[in-house]
Amino acid sequence: MEKRVTFNGWLLPFCLIFPQILISAVFFFYPAGQAVWQSLFIPDPFGLSTQFVGLENFEYLLSDKFYRASFATTALFSTLVTVVSMVPALFLAVLADRLIKGASTYRTLLIWPYAVAPAIAGVLWLFMFNTRVGVVSWYLGQLGYDWNHVLNETEAMGLVVVSSAWGRISYNFLFFFAALQAVPRSVIEAAAIDGARFWRRFFTIVLPLLSPTTFFLLVVNIVYAFFETFGVIHTITAGGPQQATTILVYKVFKDGFVGQDLGSSAAQSVILLVVVGTLTVLQFKFVEKKVHY
Amino acid sequence: MAQVHLENVKKRFGSTQVIHGVSVDIEDGEFIVIVGPSGCGKSTLLRMVGGLESVSEGEVRINNVRVNEKEPMDRDIAMVFQNYALYPHMSVRQNMAYSLKIAKLSKDEIEVKVAEAARMLQLEDYLDRKPKELSGGQRQRVAMGRAIVRKPSVFLFDEPLSNLDAKLRVQMRLEIKELQAKLGITSLYVTHDQVEAMTMADRMIVMNAGFAEQVGTPLDVYEQPQTLFAAQFIGSPSMNILTAQLNGGHATLTNGAVLPVDSALDVAVRVGIRPEHLITDPDGPLHFTVSLAEPLGANTLLHGKLQGSDDAFTANLPGIHRFDAGTETLRFSIDPDNIHLFDAQGGNRLN
Ligand SMILES: Nc1ncnc2c1ncn2[C@@H]1O[C@H](COP(=O)(O)OP(=O)(O)OP(=O)(O)O)[C@@H](O)[C@H]1O
Ligand SMILES: [Mg+2]
């Protein structure tokens, strides 16, 4: 049964939602509006005046091959981050779910990485893979592999993906673990009696029952990969080598704050907003249909 | 079709022992009911047969093959759970087909078998529904269907009817029994409901605190309960138990009444008298004061006390009787053949 509260008058309900509206207005609508507004202008080289150019910023962007490359980079990067942060998390959660003794210790240890800020995680990984003093790159050197993410685009991409996904594994693990614990034991037992062995049970029973969680994490992780990985990329590769790890949000920063092209940067923000918004809507529309609540 | 043998089966969870050595030989096609109060270890025993719980000691054999170390899927069993444990994301059809698919049957074979099971259980109209779109009774049927499509050697039921309302329970009880008889599949059925046990069982195992108190046909257990516990647990309303001293063919109750008994022993005993075995007799040795009468139509239950005793006492008289509660006194006698004698210490049967 649905429970609804009805209010007489508008004052109380307005007061109740006012803080939320205020926060959205100050931190989302106002800057978003500013971005849309600014995307229609270009400032002069000294930043003293601006000139209205309509949609020219957008036209320019879409014909810019670096910008289009950044789109491809973002798609690859966010797919990889999502996969690399979700698959191991699920695997670890399945292992933890089977544990009887020591499960809580194991869980606590697995949660720690989540407490590390992305930029710090970036620095950590950077130290390990530093081409001159990094521990891992030294060992790789001993094995005859010459690690150099400063020059090698694939290695750079690999490093930022792993650094970004690393902390998220903890976060995803928590959700998967809770969801696994909620799968009724007797359903699993029924499947075992019906003849399904562990992995078969996992793919035909457990995974479908986890789908609401998986879907939620998918949305959240994609948004994370799009926006919050900025710190990692900034500390590790600064978008390089060349443009290899310049994802859209990094390009907004680079063109806007480093390149001082505020008009283009604003236009990019708007595009980014639209892309992520569309992606989320599409996910809810199509993927959610396959979710069993 | 299979025989099942339990040989001195024990179960420990850590240091607590919950099953203390249960042995029983189950014939091919038999319907065995495991009955006992909550927490006595019924489910644990069943789950050990199913391979969902390891066996701490002793041996479980299905078709004369030791299965202690075998996984559930290698035991050729099917189980119906109390909460049905249907796969919530699959339709009724998929639920029933799941095991067949795993067994790699062809699509046509699966369809035939599922259709047959659905027909037997009157589920044909619901095949494409999800479990959450079904009523409790229908879900119960699907759980049954999932068990029968495969024609396993052994059926295991863990209180499959306890979530249903009283009327449906009676109906499903019959259906399960009929289905089992038709398929002839050896079954173990757990319940805490002694009426279910009496009506369904070929033989029952009466369990108490991890011990099998008695194994026998319902009438055996009713007529010759081997322990005080079995005597009190089986039968409704339950047996009256009185403390007495035996001497030379008589039992002297604590209130002074003397009953003739078929025993030459000279010991302290507990005397068991089923409420339905009391005979109204103006010269009877038992003086009974009625405090509450429950007219059930075909018979009347009288609750009250024996004179000079504080223990509750129940009588079950055929037909309709009207009594003035609190004042009316009756006298009963009883056929010595209907008196059950139990050891005052161990509770074992003496006659
Ligand atoms: N996993 C476990 N760990 C420890 N003790 C357990 C475990 N499972 C069951 N027990 C104990 O074993 C005893 C028997 O439990 P079981 O579930 O077999 O009872 P039951 O006869 O089926 O009762 P009910 O009618 O309430 O279902 C109980 O005392 C219970 O506390
Ligand atoms: Mg139980």
PDB file of N, CA, C and O and ligand atoms in Angstrom, chain B residues 42-43 82 158-159 190, ligand 2:
ATOM      1  N   LYS B  42      14.434 -31.898  13.323  1.00  0.00           N
ATOM      2  CA  LYS B  42      13.791 -32.510  12.154  1.00  0.00           C
ATOM      3  C   LYS B  42      14.422 -32.020  10.858  1.00  0.00           C
ATOM      4  O   LYS B  42      14.830 -32.809   9.998  1.00  0.00           O
ATOM      5  N   SER B  43      14.497 -30.692  10.720  1.00  0.00           N
ATOM      6  CA  SER B  43      15.046 -30.133   9.484  1.00  0.00           C
ATOM      7  C   SER B  43      16.496 -30.563   9.312  1.00  0.00           C
ATOM      8  O   SER B  43      16.926 -30.895   8.206  1.00  0.00           O
ATOM      9  N   GLN B  82      10.016 -25.079   3.031  1.00  0.00           N
ATOM     10  CA  GLN B  82       8.909 -24.425   3.729  1.00  0.00           C
ATOM     11  C   GLN B  82       8.513 -23.104   3.059  1.00  0.00           C
ATOM     12  O   GLN B  82       7.348 -22.800   2.900  1.00  0.00           O
ATOM     13  N   ASP B 158      10.209 -30.258   3.686  1.00  0.00           N
ATOM     14  CA  ASP B 158      10.417 -29.611   4.984  1.00  0.00           C
ATOM     15  C   ASP B 158       9.239 -28.685   5.284  1.00  0.00           C
ATOM     16  O   ASP B 158       9.196 -27.559   4.807  1.00  0.00           O
ATOM     17  N   GLU B 159       8.317 -29.161   6.056  1.00  0.00           N
ATOM     18  CA  GLU B 159       7.110 -28.405   6.426  1.00  0.00           C
ATOM     19  C   GLU B 159       6.520 -27.644   5.239  1.00  0.00           C
ATOM     20  O   GLU B 159       6.351 -26.429   5.297  1.00  0.00           O
ATOM     21  N   VAL B 190       8.851 -33.665   6.771  1.00  0.00           N
ATOM     22  CA  VAL B 190       9.011 -33.087   8.103  1.00  0.00           C
ATOM     23  C   VAL B 190       7.795 -32.251   8.460  1.00  0.00           C
ATOM     24  O   VAL B 190       7.318 -31.471   7.634  1.00  0.00           O
TER      25      VAL B 190
HETATM   26 MG    MG C   2      12.637 -26.983  10.632  1.00  0.00          MG
END
